[in-house]
Tab-separated table of C-alpha atoms and ligand atoms in Angstrom:
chain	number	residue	atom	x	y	z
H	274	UNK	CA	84.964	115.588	107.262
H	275	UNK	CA	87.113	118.783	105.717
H	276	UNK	CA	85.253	118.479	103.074
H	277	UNK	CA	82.144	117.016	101.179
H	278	UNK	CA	83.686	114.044	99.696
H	279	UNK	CA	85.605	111.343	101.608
H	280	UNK	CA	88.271	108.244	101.208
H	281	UNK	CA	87.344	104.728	102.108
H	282	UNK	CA	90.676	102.796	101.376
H	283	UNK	CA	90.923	99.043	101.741
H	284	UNK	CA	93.687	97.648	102.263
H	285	UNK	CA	93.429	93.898	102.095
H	286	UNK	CA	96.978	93.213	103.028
H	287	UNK	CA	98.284	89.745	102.415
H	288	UNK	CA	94.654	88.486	101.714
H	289	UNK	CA	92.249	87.650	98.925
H	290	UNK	CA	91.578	85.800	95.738
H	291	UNK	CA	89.310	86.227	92.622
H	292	UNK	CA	86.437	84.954	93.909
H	293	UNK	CA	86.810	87.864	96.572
H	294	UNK	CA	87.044	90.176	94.008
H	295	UNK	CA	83.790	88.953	92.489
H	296	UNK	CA	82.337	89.445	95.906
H	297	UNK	CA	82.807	93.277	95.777
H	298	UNK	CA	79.884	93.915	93.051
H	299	UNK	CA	77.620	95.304	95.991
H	300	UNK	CA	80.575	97.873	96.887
H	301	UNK	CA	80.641	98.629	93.084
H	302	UNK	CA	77.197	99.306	92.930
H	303	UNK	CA	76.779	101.307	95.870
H	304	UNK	CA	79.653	103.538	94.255
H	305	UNK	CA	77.516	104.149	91.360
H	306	UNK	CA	74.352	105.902	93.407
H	307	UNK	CA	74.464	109.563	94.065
H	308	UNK	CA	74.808	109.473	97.165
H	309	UNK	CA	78.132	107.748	97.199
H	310	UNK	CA	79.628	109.298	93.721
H	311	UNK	CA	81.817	112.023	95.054
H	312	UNK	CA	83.286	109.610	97.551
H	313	UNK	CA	86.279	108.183	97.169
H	314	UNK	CA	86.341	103.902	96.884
H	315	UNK	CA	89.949	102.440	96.541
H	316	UNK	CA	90.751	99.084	97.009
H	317	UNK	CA	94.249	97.702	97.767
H	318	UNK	CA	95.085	94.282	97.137
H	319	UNK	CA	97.970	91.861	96.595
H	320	UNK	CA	100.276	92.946	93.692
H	321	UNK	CA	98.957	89.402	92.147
H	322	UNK	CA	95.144	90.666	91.955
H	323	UNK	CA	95.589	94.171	90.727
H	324	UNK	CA	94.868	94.065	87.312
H	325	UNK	CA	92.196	91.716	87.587
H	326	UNK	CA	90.458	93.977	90.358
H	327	UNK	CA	91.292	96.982	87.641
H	328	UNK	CA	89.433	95.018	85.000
H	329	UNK	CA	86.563	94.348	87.196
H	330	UNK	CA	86.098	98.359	88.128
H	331	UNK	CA	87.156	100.145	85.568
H	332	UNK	CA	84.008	101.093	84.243
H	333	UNK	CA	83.046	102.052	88.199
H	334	UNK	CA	83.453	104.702	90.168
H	335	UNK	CA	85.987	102.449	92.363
H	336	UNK	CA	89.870	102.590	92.101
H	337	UNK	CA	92.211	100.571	92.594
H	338	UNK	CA	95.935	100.928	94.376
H	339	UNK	CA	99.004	99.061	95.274
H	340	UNK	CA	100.970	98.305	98.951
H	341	UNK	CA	104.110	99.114	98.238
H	342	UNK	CA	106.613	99.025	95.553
H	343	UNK	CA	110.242	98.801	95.268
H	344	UNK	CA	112.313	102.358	95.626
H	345	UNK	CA	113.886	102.090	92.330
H	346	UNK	CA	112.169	103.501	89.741
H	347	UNK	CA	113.526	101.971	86.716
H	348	UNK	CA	113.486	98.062	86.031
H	349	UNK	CA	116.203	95.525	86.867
H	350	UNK	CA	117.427	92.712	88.841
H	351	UNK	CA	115.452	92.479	91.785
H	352	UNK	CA	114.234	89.300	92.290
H	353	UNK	CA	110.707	89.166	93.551
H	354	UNK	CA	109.911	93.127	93.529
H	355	UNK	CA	107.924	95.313	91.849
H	356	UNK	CA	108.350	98.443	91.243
H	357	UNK	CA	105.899	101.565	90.516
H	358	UNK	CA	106.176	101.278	87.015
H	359	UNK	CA	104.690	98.230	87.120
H	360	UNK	CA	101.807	98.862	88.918
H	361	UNK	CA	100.903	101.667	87.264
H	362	UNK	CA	100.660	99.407	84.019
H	363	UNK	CA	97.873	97.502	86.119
H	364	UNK	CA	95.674	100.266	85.988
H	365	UNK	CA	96.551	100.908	89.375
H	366	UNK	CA	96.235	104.717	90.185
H	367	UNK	CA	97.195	104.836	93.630
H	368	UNK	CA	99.596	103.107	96.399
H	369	UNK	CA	100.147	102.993	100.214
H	370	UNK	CA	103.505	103.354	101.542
H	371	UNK	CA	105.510	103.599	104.766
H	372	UNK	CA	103.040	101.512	106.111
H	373	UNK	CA	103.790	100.173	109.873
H	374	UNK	CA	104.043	96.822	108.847
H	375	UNK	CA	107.062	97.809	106.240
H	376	UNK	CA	108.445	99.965	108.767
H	377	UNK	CA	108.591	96.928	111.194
H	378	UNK	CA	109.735	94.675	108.491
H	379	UNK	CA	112.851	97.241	108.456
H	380	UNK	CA	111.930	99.708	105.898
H	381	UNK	CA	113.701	103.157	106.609
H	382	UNK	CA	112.003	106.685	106.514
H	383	UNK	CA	114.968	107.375	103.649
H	384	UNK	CA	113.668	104.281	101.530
H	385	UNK	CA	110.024	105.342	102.439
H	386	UNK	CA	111.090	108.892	100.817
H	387	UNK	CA	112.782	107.160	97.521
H	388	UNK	CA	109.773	104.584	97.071
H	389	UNK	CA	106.999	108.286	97.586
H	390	UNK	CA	109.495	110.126	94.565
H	391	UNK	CA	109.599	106.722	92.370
H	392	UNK	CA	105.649	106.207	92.750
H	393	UNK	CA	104.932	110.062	92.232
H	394	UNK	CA	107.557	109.788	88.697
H	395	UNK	CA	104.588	107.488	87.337
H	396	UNK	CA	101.800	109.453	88.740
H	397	UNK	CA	100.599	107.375	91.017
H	398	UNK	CA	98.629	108.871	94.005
H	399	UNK	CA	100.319	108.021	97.294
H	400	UNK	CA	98.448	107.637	100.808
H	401	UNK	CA	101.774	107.653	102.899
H	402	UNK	CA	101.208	106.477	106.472
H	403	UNK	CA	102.232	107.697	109.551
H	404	UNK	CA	102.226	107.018	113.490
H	405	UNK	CA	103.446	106.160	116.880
H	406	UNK	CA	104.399	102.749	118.343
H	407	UNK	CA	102.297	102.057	121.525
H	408	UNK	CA	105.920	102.642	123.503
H	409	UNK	CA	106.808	106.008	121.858
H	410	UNK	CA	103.156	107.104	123.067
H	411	UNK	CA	103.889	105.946	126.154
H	412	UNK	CA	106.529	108.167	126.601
H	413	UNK	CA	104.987	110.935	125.267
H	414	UNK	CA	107.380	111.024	121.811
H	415	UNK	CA	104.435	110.507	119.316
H	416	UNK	CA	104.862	114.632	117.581
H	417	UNK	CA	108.432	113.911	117.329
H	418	UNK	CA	108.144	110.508	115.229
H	419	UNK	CA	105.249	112.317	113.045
H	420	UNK	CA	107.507	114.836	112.636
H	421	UNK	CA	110.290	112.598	111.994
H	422	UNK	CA	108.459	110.569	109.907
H	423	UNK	CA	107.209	113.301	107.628
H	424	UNK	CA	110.467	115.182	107.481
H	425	UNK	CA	112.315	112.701	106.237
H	426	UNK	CA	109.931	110.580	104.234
H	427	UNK	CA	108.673	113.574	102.110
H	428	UNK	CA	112.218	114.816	101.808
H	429	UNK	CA	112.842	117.397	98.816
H	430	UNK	CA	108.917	116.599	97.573
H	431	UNK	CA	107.761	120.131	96.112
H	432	UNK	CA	104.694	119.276	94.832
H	433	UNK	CA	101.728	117.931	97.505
H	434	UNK	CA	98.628	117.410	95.417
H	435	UNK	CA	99.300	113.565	94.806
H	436	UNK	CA	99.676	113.072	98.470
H	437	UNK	CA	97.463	112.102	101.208
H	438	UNK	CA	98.916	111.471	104.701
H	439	UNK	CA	97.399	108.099	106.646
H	440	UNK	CA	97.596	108.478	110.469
H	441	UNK	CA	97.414	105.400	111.450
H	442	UNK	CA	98.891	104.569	115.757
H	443	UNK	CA	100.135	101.303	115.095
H	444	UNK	CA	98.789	100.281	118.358
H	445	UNK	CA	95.528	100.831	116.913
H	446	UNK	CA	96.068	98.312	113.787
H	447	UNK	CA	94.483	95.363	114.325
H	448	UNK	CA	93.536	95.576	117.826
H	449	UNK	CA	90.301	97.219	118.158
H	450	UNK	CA	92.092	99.571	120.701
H	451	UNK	CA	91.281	103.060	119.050
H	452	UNK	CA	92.863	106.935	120.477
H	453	UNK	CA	89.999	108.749	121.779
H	454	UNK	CA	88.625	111.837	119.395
H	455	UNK	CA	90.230	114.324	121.299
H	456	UNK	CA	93.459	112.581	121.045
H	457	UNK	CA	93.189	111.821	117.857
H	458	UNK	CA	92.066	115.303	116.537
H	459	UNK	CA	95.424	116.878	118.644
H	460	UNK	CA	97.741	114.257	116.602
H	461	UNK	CA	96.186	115.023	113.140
H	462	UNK	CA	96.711	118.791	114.204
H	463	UNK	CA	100.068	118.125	114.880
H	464	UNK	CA	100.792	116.384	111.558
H	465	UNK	CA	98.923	119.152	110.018
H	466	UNK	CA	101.277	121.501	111.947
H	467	UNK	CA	104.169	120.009	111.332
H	468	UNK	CA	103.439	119.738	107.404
H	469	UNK	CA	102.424	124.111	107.554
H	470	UNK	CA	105.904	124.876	109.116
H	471	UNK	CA	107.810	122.741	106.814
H	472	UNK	CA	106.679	124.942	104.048
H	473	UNK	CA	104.584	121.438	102.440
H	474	UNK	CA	101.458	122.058	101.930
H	475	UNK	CA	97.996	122.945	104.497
H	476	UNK	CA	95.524	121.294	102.491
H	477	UNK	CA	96.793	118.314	102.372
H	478	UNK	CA	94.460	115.574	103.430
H	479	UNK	CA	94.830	113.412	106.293
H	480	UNK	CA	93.034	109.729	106.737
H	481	UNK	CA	92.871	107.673	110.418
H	482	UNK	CA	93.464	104.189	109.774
H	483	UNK	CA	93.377	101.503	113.042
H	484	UNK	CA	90.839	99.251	113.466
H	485	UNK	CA	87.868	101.140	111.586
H	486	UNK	CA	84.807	99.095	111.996
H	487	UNK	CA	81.080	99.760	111.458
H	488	UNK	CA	80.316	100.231	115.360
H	489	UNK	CA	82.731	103.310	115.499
H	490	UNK	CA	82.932	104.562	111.779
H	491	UNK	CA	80.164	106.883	112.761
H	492	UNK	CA	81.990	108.200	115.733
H	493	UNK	CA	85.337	108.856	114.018
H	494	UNK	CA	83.748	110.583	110.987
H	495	UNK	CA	82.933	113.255	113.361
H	496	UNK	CA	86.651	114.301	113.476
H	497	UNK	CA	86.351	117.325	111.342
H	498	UNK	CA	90.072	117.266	110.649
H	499	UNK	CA	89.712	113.407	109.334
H	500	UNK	CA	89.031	112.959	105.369
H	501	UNK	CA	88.486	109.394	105.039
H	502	UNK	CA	89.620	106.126	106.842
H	503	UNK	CA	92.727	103.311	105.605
H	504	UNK	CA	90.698	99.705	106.113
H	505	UNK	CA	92.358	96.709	106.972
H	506	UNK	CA	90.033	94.079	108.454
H	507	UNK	CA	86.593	95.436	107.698
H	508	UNK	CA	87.482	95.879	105.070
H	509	UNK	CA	87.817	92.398	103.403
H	510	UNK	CA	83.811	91.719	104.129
H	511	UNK	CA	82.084	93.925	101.632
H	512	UNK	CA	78.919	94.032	104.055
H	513	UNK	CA	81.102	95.676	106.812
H	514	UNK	CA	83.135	97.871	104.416
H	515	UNK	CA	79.244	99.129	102.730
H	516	UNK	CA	78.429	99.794	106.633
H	517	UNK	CA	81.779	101.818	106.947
H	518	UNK	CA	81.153	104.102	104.524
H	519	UNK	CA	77.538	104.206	104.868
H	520	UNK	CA	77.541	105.283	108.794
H	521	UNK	CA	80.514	107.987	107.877
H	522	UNK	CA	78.983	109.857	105.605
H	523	UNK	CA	75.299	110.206	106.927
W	786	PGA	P1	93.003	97.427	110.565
W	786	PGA	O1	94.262	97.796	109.621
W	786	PGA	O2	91.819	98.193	110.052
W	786	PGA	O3	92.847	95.947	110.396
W	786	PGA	O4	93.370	97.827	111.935
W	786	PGA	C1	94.473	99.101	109.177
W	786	PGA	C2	95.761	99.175	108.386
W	786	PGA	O5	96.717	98.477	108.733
W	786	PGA	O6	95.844	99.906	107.387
């Protein structure tokens, strides 16, 4: 931990309903003791639940964020997107992007950069991922594509403080296959690195995301460099998510 509060983002990906929203009330009430308060709670669902999930937290110490959006900041005639204007008007205050899954789907560092400027014009927070396929590992590439990743997807950004970086090795995503601390600690380094040189900023926080469970939250919190963990499967049972966040921050 970098510092003395940390994020716990869920991303529920294609998944949920409203009865899993009303399921969350023991993740809402655990945000609510002091313990938990200066920790951050953020839940990502479908585009379709975020304003209920808003109205359901507001008066919590949870928030709520988006996916993705569509690069173009103003609205129009795109069938079937949404863009960040619109999720801000959920009550949505932050939103993940560049995650592996859009990258695979064919989304480009260059429209990764344009969807970061159009979500930071509406002052949303982003929590832009980053990492290696398990072949680019394999041959040793993974500081380049950080460093290609971050170069170009926070291309002419000036101002850091509404950006947190997600390392997340998509061969870790969804696989229960996790880097090893010492492997992971030398790739947030190098993001870190990489972010110094190119004149962004040092503070900047950094998240692991891939396959966070309860049996190795504990583990992983000890990564000093680490501020907080992006949640995909455990993240849809409230128990497990509770026992994330619980085990990280004893
Ligand atoms: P996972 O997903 O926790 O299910 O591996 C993480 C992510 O894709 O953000």
């Amino acid at each position: 931990m970098t510092n003395n509060y940390m994020y716990f983002i869920a991303n529920w990906k294609m998944h949920g309903n409203i009865a899993d929203i009303n399921k969350t009330s023991s993740v809402t009430k655990l945000s609510r003791l002091k313990k938990f308060k200066k920790h951050k709670i953020i839940y990502c669902p479908p585009y379709t639940l975020l304003k209920n999930f808003y109205n359901k937290v507001k008066n919590s110490n949870l928030s709520i964020g988006a996916q993705n959006c569509h690069s173009n900041s103003d609205y129009g005639a795109f069938t079937g997107s949404v863009n960040a204007k619109l999720i801000k008007s959920t009550g949505a205050k932050y939103i993940i992007l560049g995650h592996s899954e859009n990258r695979n789907n064919g989304e480009t560092d260059l429209t990764i950069n344009k969807k970061i400027k159009a979500a930071l014009k509406e002052n949303l927070k982003i929590i832009f991922c980053v990492g290696e396929q398990l072949s680019e590992k394999r041959k040793n590439n993974t500081h380049k594509v950080l460093k290609k990743q971050l170069t170009l997807g926070l291309k002419n950004i000036k101002k850091f403080n509404n950006i947190i970086i997600a390392y997340e090795p998509v061969w870790s995503i969804g696989t229960g296959v996790l880097p090893k601390n010492l492997e992971l600690s030398k790739n947030v380094n190098s993001i870190k690195k990489i972010l110094t040189k190119s004149k962004k900023s040092k503070n900047i926080k950094i998240l692991y995301g891939g396959s966070v469970n309860p049996k190795n939250a504990k583990e992983l919190s000890k990564i000093k460099e680490i501020s907080g963990f992006l949640i995909g499967g455990s993240s849809l049972n409230s128990k497990k998510f509770i026992d994330i966040i619980k085990k990280s921050t004893n």
